[in-house]
Each structure stands twice: as structure tokens, then as C-alpha cells.
Tab-separated table of C-alpha atoms in Angstrom:
chain	number	residue	atom	x	y	z
A	1	MET	CA	0.000	0.000	0.000
A	2	PHE	CA	0.989	3.608	-0.498
A	3	LYS	CA	1.935	4.996	2.898
A	4	ASN	CA	0.062	8.045	4.165
A	5	ASN	CA	3.261	9.988	4.783
A	6	ASN	CA	4.168	9.565	1.112
A	7	LYS	CA	0.755	10.900	0.134
A	8	TYR	CA	1.289	14.003	2.198
A	9	PHE	CA	4.852	14.364	0.937
A	10	TYR	CA	3.831	14.515	-2.740
A	11	SER	CA	0.913	16.826	-2.027
A	12	LEU	CA	3.007	19.110	0.148
A	13	LEU	CA	5.808	19.176	-2.402
A	14	LEU	CA	3.408	20.323	-5.116
A	15	ILE	CA	1.887	23.029	-2.898
A	16	ILE	CA	5.293	24.313	-1.790
A	17	THR	CA	6.566	24.368	-5.363
A	18	ILE	CA	3.607	26.396	-6.605
A	19	PHE	CA	3.488	28.940	-3.815
A	20	SER	CA	7.250	29.384	-3.594
A	21	THR	CA	7.375	30.815	-7.113
A	22	ASN	CA	6.846	34.294	-5.716
A	23	LEU	CA	10.065	33.998	-3.704
A	24	TYR	CA	12.313	34.045	-6.749
A	25	ALA	CA	13.138	36.830	-9.163
A	26	LYS	CA	13.503	35.750	-12.757
A	27	GLU	CA	16.502	38.028	-13.229
A	28	LYS	CA	18.607	35.854	-10.909
A	29	TYR	CA	19.454	32.161	-10.968
A	30	PRO	CA	18.140	29.827	-9.779
A	31	TYR	CA	14.460	30.677	-10.197
A	32	LEU	CA	11.164	28.899	-10.743
A	33	GLN	CA	8.800	29.488	-13.628
A	34	GLY	CA	5.971	27.626	-15.262
A	35	LYS	CA	2.271	27.397	-15.913
A	36	ILE	CA	-0.727	25.593	-14.479
A	37	LEU	CA	-3.654	24.406	-16.592
A	38	TYR	CA	-7.006	24.022	-14.850
A	39	GLN	CA	-9.831	22.253	-16.697
A	40	PHE	CA	-13.374	21.332	-15.831
A	41	GLU	CA	-15.296	19.116	-18.238
A	42	PHE	CA	-18.984	18.356	-18.184
A	43	ASP	CA	-20.916	16.367	-20.756
A	44	ARG	CA	-24.455	15.111	-21.049
A	45	VAL	CA	-25.822	12.241	-23.112
A	46	LEU	CA	-28.765	13.675	-25.025
A	47	SER	CA	-29.829	10.363	-26.544
A	48	THR	CA	-28.618	6.766	-26.797
A	49	LYS	CA	-30.099	3.303	-27.233
A	50	LYS	CA	-27.684	1.818	-24.720
A	51	ARG	CA	-29.363	1.055	-21.424
A	52	GLY	CA	-28.097	2.013	-17.995
A	53	VAL	CA	-26.090	5.054	-19.071
A	54	SER	CA	-25.919	7.922	-16.605
A	55	PRO	CA	-26.830	11.079	-18.528
A	56	ASN	CA	-24.309	13.364	-16.825
A	57	ASN	CA	-20.552	13.103	-16.473
A	58	SER	CA	-17.868	15.496	-15.247
A	59	PHE	CA	-14.308	15.595	-14.009
A	60	VAL	CA	-11.551	18.042	-13.059
A	61	TYR	CA	-8.058	18.035	-14.534
A	62	ILE	CA	-5.114	20.130	-13.274
A	63	GLU	CA	-1.687	20.141	-14.947
A	64	PRO	CA	1.187	22.153	-13.414
A	65	ASP	CA	4.341	22.521	-15.537
A	66	ILE	CA	7.116	23.799	-13.279
A	67	SER	CA	10.743	24.421	-14.157
A	68	LEU	CA	13.636	25.148	-11.793
A	69	ASN	CA	16.086	27.109	-13.939
A	70	ILE	CA	19.563	26.526	-12.535
A	71	ASN	CA	21.397	28.716	-15.040
A	72	GLN	CA	21.050	29.801	-18.654
A	73	ASN	CA	21.376	26.232	-19.960
A	74	TRP	CA	20.398	23.799	-17.209
A	75	ALA	CA	17.009	23.226	-15.606
A	76	VAL	CA	14.965	20.637	-13.741
A	77	LYS	CA	11.559	20.331	-15.410
A	78	THR	CA	8.475	18.715	-13.925
A	79	GLN	CA	4.896	18.120	-14.939
A	80	TRP	CA	2.260	17.057	-12.434
A	81	ARG	CA	-1.276	15.854	-13.102
A	82	LEU	CA	-4.269	15.854	-10.826
A	83	GLN	CA	-6.867	13.704	-12.551
A	84	PRO	CA	-9.386	10.920	-11.899
A	85	ASN	CA	-7.570	7.585	-11.942
A	86	ASP	CA	-10.709	5.859	-13.224
A	87	VAL	CA	-11.154	8.174	-16.244
A	88	LEU	CA	-7.778	7.946	-17.966
A	89	THR	CA	-5.563	4.864	-17.834
A	90	THR	CA	-2.454	3.714	-19.705
A	91	ARG	CA	-2.242	0.246	-18.151
A	92	ASP	CA	-5.000	-1.773	-19.806
A	93	ARG	CA	-3.420	-4.064	-22.401
A	94	THR	CA	-6.666	-5.725	-23.479
A	95	ASN	CA	-8.676	-2.509	-23.862
A	96	PRO	CA	-6.265	0.206	-25.027
A	97	GLU	CA	-8.961	2.882	-25.364
A	98	ARG	CA	-7.791	5.154	-22.577
A	99	TYR	CA	-10.838	7.282	-21.815
A	100	ARG	CA	-13.810	5.571	-20.201
A	101	THR	CA	-16.341	8.415	-20.402
A	102	PHE	CA	-18.361	7.840	-23.592
A	103	LEU	CA	-21.544	5.853	-23.141
A	104	SER	CA	-20.054	3.807	-20.302
A	105	ASN	CA	-21.722	2.539	-17.158
A	106	ASP	CA	-19.365	4.334	-14.761
A	107	ARG	CA	-20.307	7.858	-15.821
A	108	GLY	CA	-21.115	10.348	-13.102
A	109	MET	CA	-19.798	13.185	-10.964
A	110	ASN	CA	-17.689	11.146	-8.578
A	111	PHE	CA	-14.513	13.002	-7.623
A	112	ASP	CA	-13.351	10.375	-5.125
A	113	GLU	CA	-10.861	8.859	-7.584
A	114	MET	CA	-8.698	11.976	-7.988
A	115	GLY	CA	-5.002	11.124	-8.021
A	116	LEU	CA	-1.907	13.314	-8.071
A	117	LEU	CA	0.834	11.859	-10.244
A	118	ILE	CA	4.240	12.901	-11.507
A	119	GLU	CA	3.988	12.913	-15.292
A	120	GLU	CA	7.493	14.245	-15.950
A	121	LEU	CA	10.627	14.762	-13.852
A	122	LYS	CA	13.766	15.362	-15.889
A	123	ILE	CA	17.066	17.178	-16.028
A	124	HIS	CA	17.171	19.430	-19.090
A	125	PHE	CA	19.950	21.153	-21.049
A	126	GLN	CA	19.423	23.650	-23.865
A	127	ASN	CA	21.458	25.984	-26.030
A	128	ASP	CA	20.848	27.559	-29.430
A	129	ASP	CA	21.312	24.297	-31.319
A	130	ILE	CA	20.125	21.391	-29.173
A	131	LYS	CA	18.064	20.216	-26.217
A	132	LEU	CA	19.103	17.221	-24.099
A	133	PHE	CA	17.115	15.637	-21.281
A	134	ALA	CA	16.964	12.543	-19.098
A	135	GLY	CA	14.549	11.232	-16.481
A	136	LYS	CA	10.818	10.603	-16.627
A	137	PHE	CA	9.131	12.235	-19.616
A	138	ASP	CA	6.486	12.011	-22.354
A	139	PRO	CA	8.030	11.305	-25.784
A	140	THR	CA	6.567	13.175	-28.754
A	141	PHE	CA	4.223	11.257	-31.067
A	142	GLY	CA	1.430	13.133	-32.849
A	143	THR	CA	-0.218	16.435	-31.966
A	144	ALA	CA	-4.011	15.914	-32.154
A	145	HIS	CA	-4.121	14.902	-28.483
A	146	ARG	CA	-2.561	18.182	-27.334
A	147	LYS	CA	-4.920	20.308	-25.282
A	148	ALA	CA	-3.691	23.513	-26.909
A	149	LYS	CA	-5.251	22.401	-30.217
A	150	ARG	CA	-8.785	23.075	-28.908
A	151	ILE	CA	-10.500	20.901	-31.522
A	152	GLY	CA	-13.660	20.680	-29.474
A	153	VAL	CA	-14.302	18.963	-26.154
A	154	PHE	CA	-14.147	15.313	-27.208
A	155	THR	CA	-11.417	14.955	-29.873
A	156	SER	CA	-8.495	14.279	-27.541
A	157	GLN	CA	-10.459	11.498	-25.862
A	158	PHE	CA	-9.885	9.338	-28.941
A	159	THR	CA	-6.447	10.591	-29.953
A	160	GLU	CA	-5.087	10.235	-26.410
A	161	ASP	CA	-4.848	6.489	-27.152
A	162	TYR	CA	-1.581	6.921	-29.058
A	163	ASN	CA	-0.018	9.572	-26.841
A	164	LEU	CA	3.276	8.263	-25.421
A	165	ARG	CA	3.285	8.879	-21.668
A	166	GLU	CA	5.280	8.224	-18.513
A	167	LYS	CA	8.539	6.832	-19.854
A	168	ILE	CA	11.986	6.541	-18.251
A	169	GLY	CA	14.967	7.370	-20.449
A	170	GLY	CA	16.350	10.315	-22.357
A	171	GLY	CA	16.244	12.251	-25.568
A	172	ALA	CA	17.797	14.862	-27.818
A	173	ILE	CA	16.175	17.581	-29.929
A	174	ALA	CA	18.011	19.246	-32.804
A	175	LEU	CA	16.812	22.839	-33.254
A	176	LEU	CA	16.790	23.766	-36.936
A	177	GLU	CA	15.686	26.945	-38.706
A	178	ASN	CA	11.963	26.190	-39.047
A	179	SER	CA	11.775	22.734	-37.523
A	180	GLN	CA	13.056	20.402	-34.861
A	181	ILE	CA	13.975	16.721	-34.878
A	182	GLN	CA	13.581	14.692	-31.696
A	183	PHE	CA	14.946	11.257	-30.800
A	184	ASN	CA	13.925	9.462	-27.593
A	185	THR	CA	14.862	6.133	-26.065
A	186	PHE	CA	13.003	4.774	-23.054
A	187	PHE	CA	10.993	2.124	-21.219
A	188	ASN	CA	7.699	2.334	-19.325
A	189	ASP	CA	7.878	3.782	-15.827
A	190	ASN	CA	7.413	1.042	-13.254
A	191	THR	CA	9.307	2.813	-10.472
A	192	SER	CA	7.779	4.437	-7.405
A	193	LEU	CA	7.127	7.490	-9.590
A	194	SER	CA	4.336	5.502	-11.254
A	195	ARG	CA	2.219	5.701	-8.102
A	196	SER	CA	-0.195	8.538	-7.373
A	197	ALA	CA	-0.913	10.479	-4.205
A	198	ILE	CA	-4.297	11.343	-2.679
A	199	ASN	CA	-5.711	8.161	-4.238
A	200	ASP	CA	-3.080	5.530	-4.931
A	201	ARG	CA	-3.293	3.960	-8.386
A	202	SER	CA	-0.524	1.571	-7.204
A	203	LYS	CA	2.890	1.038	-8.727
A	204	ALA	CA	2.936	-0.114	-12.358
A	205	ARG	CA	3.621	-3.845	-12.601
A	206	ARG	CA	6.814	-4.949	-14.296
A	207	ASN	CA	5.074	-8.038	-15.737
A	208	ASP	CA	1.948	-6.391	-17.193
A	209	GLU	CA	3.113	-7.333	-20.740
A	210	LEU	CA	2.491	-3.853	-22.141
A	211	ALA	CA	4.643	-2.743	-25.049
A	212	GLY	CA	7.571	-0.708	-23.747
A	213	ASN	CA	7.578	-2.330	-20.313
A	214	THR	CA	10.922	-4.120	-20.621
A	215	GLY	CA	12.863	-2.445	-17.823
A	216	THR	CA	15.656	-1.671	-20.299
A	217	ILE	CA	16.281	1.038	-22.888
A	218	SER	CA	14.800	-0.984	-25.749
A	219	SER	CA	12.094	1.374	-27.047
A	220	TYR	CA	12.570	4.511	-29.082
A	221	SER	CA	10.755	7.192	-31.058
A	222	LEU	CA	11.703	9.699	-33.719
A	223	ALA	CA	9.678	12.825	-34.485
A	224	MET	CA	9.970	15.895	-36.661
A	225	GLU	CA	7.859	19.032	-36.370
A	226	GLY	CA	8.144	22.247	-38.281
A	227	ALA	CA	6.667	25.045	-40.345
A	228	ASP	CA	6.759	26.289	-43.937
A	229	LEU	CA	6.934	22.808	-45.470
A	230	PHE	CA	8.277	22.911	-49.071
A	231	GLY	CA	8.561	26.669	-48.670
A	232	VAL	CA	4.813	27.139	-48.168
A	233	LYS	CA	4.392	29.752	-45.448
A	234	ASN	CA	2.193	28.760	-42.495
A	235	LEU	CA	2.100	25.092	-43.511
A	236	PHE	CA	2.853	23.176	-40.308
A	237	TYR	CA	3.634	19.465	-40.187
A	238	ASN	CA	4.623	16.583	-37.956
A	239	PHE	CA	6.031	13.150	-38.768
A	240	GLY	CA	6.831	10.424	-36.296
A	241	PHE	CA	7.867	6.813	-35.816
A	242	ARG	CA	7.791	4.706	-32.651
A	243	SER	CA	9.043	1.233	-31.799
A	244	LEU	CA	8.224	-0.218	-28.378
A	245	GLY	CA	10.064	-3.286	-27.150
A	246	VAL	CA	8.429	-6.298	-25.498
A	247	ASP	CA	9.574	-9.156	-23.294
A	248	LYS	CA	10.084	-12.429	-25.135
A	249	ASN	CA	6.833	-14.342	-25.366
A	250	GLN	CA	5.290	-16.458	-28.108
A	251	ASN	CA	2.380	-14.040	-28.547
A	252	ARG	CA	4.328	-10.805	-28.042
A	253	LYS	CA	5.844	-8.647	-30.739
A	254	ARG	CA	7.402	-5.187	-30.893
A	255	GLU	CA	4.855	-2.420	-31.439
A	256	ASN	CA	5.632	-0.094	-34.345
A	257	GLY	CA	3.748	3.047	-35.284
A	258	TYR	CA	3.709	5.946	-37.722
A	259	VAL	CA	2.108	9.370	-37.578
A	260	VAL	CA	1.697	12.000	-40.300
A	261	GLY	CA	0.008	15.318	-39.635
A	262	ALA	CA	-0.364	18.744	-41.206
A	263	GLU	CA	-2.265	21.988	-40.763
A	264	TYR	CA	-2.362	25.182	-42.782
A	265	LEU	CA	-3.025	28.636	-41.380
A	266	HIS	CA	-4.951	30.602	-44.004
A	267	LYS	CA	-5.458	34.191	-42.935
A	268	ILE	CA	-8.597	36.046	-43.966
A	269	GLY	CA	-8.065	39.673	-43.148
A	270	LYS	CA	-6.361	40.854	-39.962
A	271	GLU	CA	-8.538	39.145	-37.365
A	272	SER	CA	-9.787	35.932	-38.893
A	273	SER	CA	-8.298	32.705	-40.195
A	274	ILE	CA	-9.165	29.174	-41.285
A	275	ILE	CA	-7.067	26.147	-40.351
A	276	PRO	CA	-7.612	22.792	-42.070
A	277	PHE	CA	-6.064	20.066	-39.906
A	278	ALA	CA	-5.357	16.382	-40.555
A	279	GLU	CA	-3.501	13.655	-38.683
A	280	PHE	CA	-3.215	9.929	-39.396
A	281	VAL	CA	-1.745	7.224	-37.163
A	282	SER	CA	-1.124	3.544	-37.818
A	283	LEU	CA	0.043	1.076	-35.154
A	284	SER	CA	1.009	-2.562	-35.656
A	285	ASN	CA	1.130	-5.094	-32.811
A	286	MET	CA	-0.697	-2.586	-30.639
A	287	SER	CA	0.131	-2.939	-26.934
A	288	GLY	CA	2.635	-5.608	-27.947
A	289	ILE	CA	-0.044	-8.120	-28.981
A	290	LYS	CA	1.084	-9.874	-32.150
A	291	GLY	CA	-1.127	-9.154	-35.155
A	292	ARG	CA	-3.317	-6.475	-33.596
A	293	LYS	CA	-3.441	-3.332	-35.722
A	294	SER	CA	-5.046	0.057	-35.166
A	295	GLN	CA	-5.618	3.200	-37.196
A	296	TYR	CA	-6.625	6.701	-36.136
A	297	SER	CA	-7.744	9.560	-38.384
A	298	THR	CA	-8.465	13.133	-37.353
A	299	LEU	CA	-9.867	15.681	-39.807
A	300	ALA	CA	-10.888	19.170	-38.754
A	301	MET	CA	-11.710	22.586	-40.131
A	302	ILE	CA	-11.036	25.307	-37.569
A	303	GLY	CA	-12.175	28.901	-37.870
A	304	ASN	CA	-10.891	31.799	-35.766
A	305	TYR	CA	-12.266	35.319	-35.484
A	306	ARG	CA	-10.793	37.572	-32.826
A	307	ASN	CA	-11.298	35.602	-29.594
A	308	TRP	CA	-13.860	33.240	-31.117
A	309	ASN	CA	-13.071	29.710	-32.206
A	310	SER	CA	-15.227	27.204	-34.061
A	311	SER	CA	-14.510	23.810	-35.565
A	312	LEU	CA	-16.053	20.886	-37.381
A	313	SER	CA	-14.155	17.648	-36.829
A	314	PHE	CA	-14.322	13.943	-37.575
A	315	VAL	CA	-12.273	11.354	-35.697
A	316	SER	CA	-12.192	7.614	-36.318
A	317	ARG	CA	-10.566	4.807	-34.359
A	318	SER	CA	-10.198	1.268	-35.693
A	319	ILE	CA	-8.652	-1.553	-33.639
A	320	ASP	CA	-8.486	-4.978	-35.275
A	321	LYS	CA	-9.091	-8.249	-33.521
A	322	ASN	CA	-6.688	-11.181	-33.702
A	323	SER	CA	-6.388	-14.717	-32.338
A	324	SER	CA	-6.118	-13.527	-28.732
A	325	PHE	CA	-8.241	-10.380	-28.986
A	326	ASP	CA	-11.754	-11.185	-30.144
A	327	ARG	CA	-13.205	-7.690	-30.354
A	328	TYR	CA	-13.097	-5.447	-33.400
A	329	THR	CA	-13.465	-1.768	-32.593
A	330	PHE	CA	-14.553	0.875	-35.064
A	331	ASP	CA	-15.363	4.068	-33.188
A	332	ARG	CA	-16.009	7.480	-34.635
A	333	GLN	CA	-17.152	10.929	-33.639
A	334	LEU	CA	-18.532	13.865	-35.597
A	335	GLN	CA	-18.284	17.072	-33.612
A	336	LEU	CA	-19.301	20.720	-33.981
A	337	SER	CA	-17.710	23.137	-31.516
A	338	VAL	CA	-17.741	26.810	-30.582
A	339	GLY	CA	-15.356	28.440	-28.122
A	340	TYR	CA	-14.299	31.799	-26.727
A	341	LYS	CA	-11.041	32.920	-25.104
A	342	PHE	CA	-11.262	35.673	-22.519
A	343	THR	CA	-8.429	38.141	-21.945
A	344	ASN	CA	-7.535	36.559	-18.591
A	345	ASN	CA	-6.597	33.184	-20.169
A	346	ILE	CA	-9.985	31.621	-19.502
A	347	THR	CA	-11.438	29.638	-22.402
A	348	VAL	CA	-14.894	28.139	-22.760
A	349	ASP	CA	-15.669	25.484	-25.380
A	350	VAL	CA	-19.045	23.907	-26.155
A	351	SER	CA	-19.391	20.857	-28.415
A	352	ARG	CA	-22.213	18.813	-29.870
A	353	ALA	CA	-21.055	15.355	-30.918
A	354	GLU	CA	-22.464	12.246	-32.546
A	355	ILE	CA	-20.391	9.358	-31.207
A	356	ARG	CA	-20.162	5.663	-31.986
A	357	GLU	CA	-18.220	3.616	-29.458
A	358	GLN	CA	-18.104	-0.179	-29.207
A	359	ALA	CA	-21.063	-0.506	-31.610
A	360	LYS	CA	-23.174	1.880	-29.498
A	361	LYS	CA	-24.313	5.297	-30.686
A	362	GLY	CA	-25.090	8.422	-28.745
A	363	SER	CA	-25.542	12.172	-29.008
A	364	LEU	CA	-23.556	14.195	-26.480
A	365	LEU	CA	-23.284	17.825	-25.458
A	366	GLY	CA	-19.977	18.825	-23.873
A	367	LEU	CA	-18.641	21.844	-21.991
A	368	MET	CA	-14.980	22.541	-21.245
A	369	VAL	CA	-13.854	25.474	-19.080
A	370	SER	CA	-10.084	26.040	-18.974
A	371	TYR	CA	-7.824	28.498	-17.206
A	372	LEU	CA	-4.093	28.840	-17.843
A	373	TYR	CA	-2.061	30.512	-15.100
A	374	LYS	CA	1.497	31.518	-15.960
A	375	PHE	CA	4.238	32.592	-13.579
């Protein structure tokens, strides 16, 4: 069990770190800086043929990013997450769909499962040409799951499936003129850092047979992000490859994956723009299970006018069955969203979505309220 004094230690450490930021001046080293993202999500099922579904669902998510800058080049970077342990999981090999909020039987407004976890804790070096880091971190793979994209309330709840999270290892990023290339090597975190405070999600098991959980530096990823592709101004892109090692087993095989994404910022006048966005992901031997394949597609048209944001998006998720996995998944969501960003870094997004998940259909209305505090 997770001892109570460890619970209080992690909680106290987070509180001290946040409130001590005012004690340091950014003109002198060392100093603390960062940002904290607060999110509240609420959604309601307007209609569904599935029985026993609670109509309302909500949860709170808090993400502090805190950096201790030692000097001009060196820093200790951390990311914390306060989230419901029962909403988002990365440890289910059989059911890799990470969010459990759509049309499920455990919907509700239960905040008793909130857990505080250390998402990243790494030593970081940077100069004009390169970034180097080592510790616990999230390797880069795809961008559609990033919260800053604001493609409606529900999009990231599909695309989060392929987000690489909570790895132990290191990486290097080459900083080029309009792009950057990142290489990471790692294994899944199964140290004491994989626990959570407040509510203990327990330490990750070394023998859970998930891809990447080898205990050795046998997994890696390569990603490239940039702008002005082929000389086209405001054409942004991302490419990535991942290869996650597995322990030797007759039904286990290394997971490989590819991602290709692009978006184009088309300005219409001084205060408005349109952004077509697309991202495609293909994974083979998903979760390390031999023969299981999955594909993800995200298509969106985003419009911006002053502080207003609107989008129409379509996301699909296909996970094949194989000899040891007898369930074929073809999920999809069609979503229309409208949002507004206030001058004090508060954003409000409202989405109407038609969702198909595990052969069940439903109409949902979602609300996301976010606040970004920088220091």
C-alpha cells in the first residue's frame, strides 16, 4: 500500500513548489517558472439506445508545468497531473482505449478517484542548437491529443490512445531553422514514480506485458515538427515513428507506429483565419499483442475570429481483432464546436457530438472550461 506519509509528501511538495514561485526573481538564478492548466469538463448524453447510461458526467483536470532554472542552460523540469484515476488509464493491455467516459456505465460526478501523479521529472539542457534531457518524460508522437489544439471537447479522448506517456529514459532535440527533430529512447515507468498520491493507483507492474515495459532502454521514437513545409508559409507538419520493445513471449511482438500530420493557417483579413487540420496514425502489434493493428484519423476545419473559435471535426478509431483479442473496434465521432477565449486566459468550449463507441451510438453535449495561469 501507499503509505500516508508519502501521500502528504507529494501533495506538500506540489503546494510548496507552486506557492514558492513568488520567492524568486527571474533576473537571478536559480528561479522557478511555469504554468498551471485548470480544466473542468462536463458532458451530457442527449440520446442513446444503450441502457443504464448515466446522462451526466464530469471531471476536473489540473496540470502544473514547473521548471527550476539553474542557469542559462540547465534546468529541472516537472509536470504534475491531478486527474481521476478511473477516467484515464495507460495500463490496460486488453482494452487500449484510454478514456472511459463515452456511453459507459461508470459515468457520473464522482470526484473520489482523484489522483496526483508525476507525469514528468527530468534534467534538461538547452542551447541555441540542441536540447538534451533525461529522467521521466512524455516522448513526442502526434499532436491531435494536445490540449492547446482546442478541436472541441471530445477529440483528444480518442487521440489520447496513441499519446506516449510516462517513460523513463532520455532524448535529444536538434533545433533547426523552421523545424526540430527529436529522438527518444526509453521504457515504461514502473518505479515508485508511477504511483499517485491522494488516491493511490498503485505502482505499475513490471510483468503487465504492455509494449515498452521491458525495464531496459529498448524502445525509441523519432519525431519531426516544423513550419513552412516545401517553402509554403504557415504550412505546419509533424512526422513520427515509434518502436516499443516487449519481453520475449510467443504471442508478443514489438509495437511499431507511424504518424503523419499537417495543418495550414490561411489568414482572412487581420482578425480571422481558417485552419484545415489532418492527422493519421497507424500502429502494428498494438500494446505488444502480435497481429493487432489500429488506425486513427483526425480531420478538422477550424475557424478563428478575434477571440472566437469554431470547428467541425471527424475522428475515427479502428482496432483490429486477432487470435487472442476477439473484439473489433470501429469508433467514430462527428463534432461541432464553438469556443471563446477571454483576456484573462480563460477559455470556454461547447461541443455537440455524434459518437459511436463499441457498436453503441449516442448524441452528447460537452462543456470545457479552462484556465491557464502563468508565472
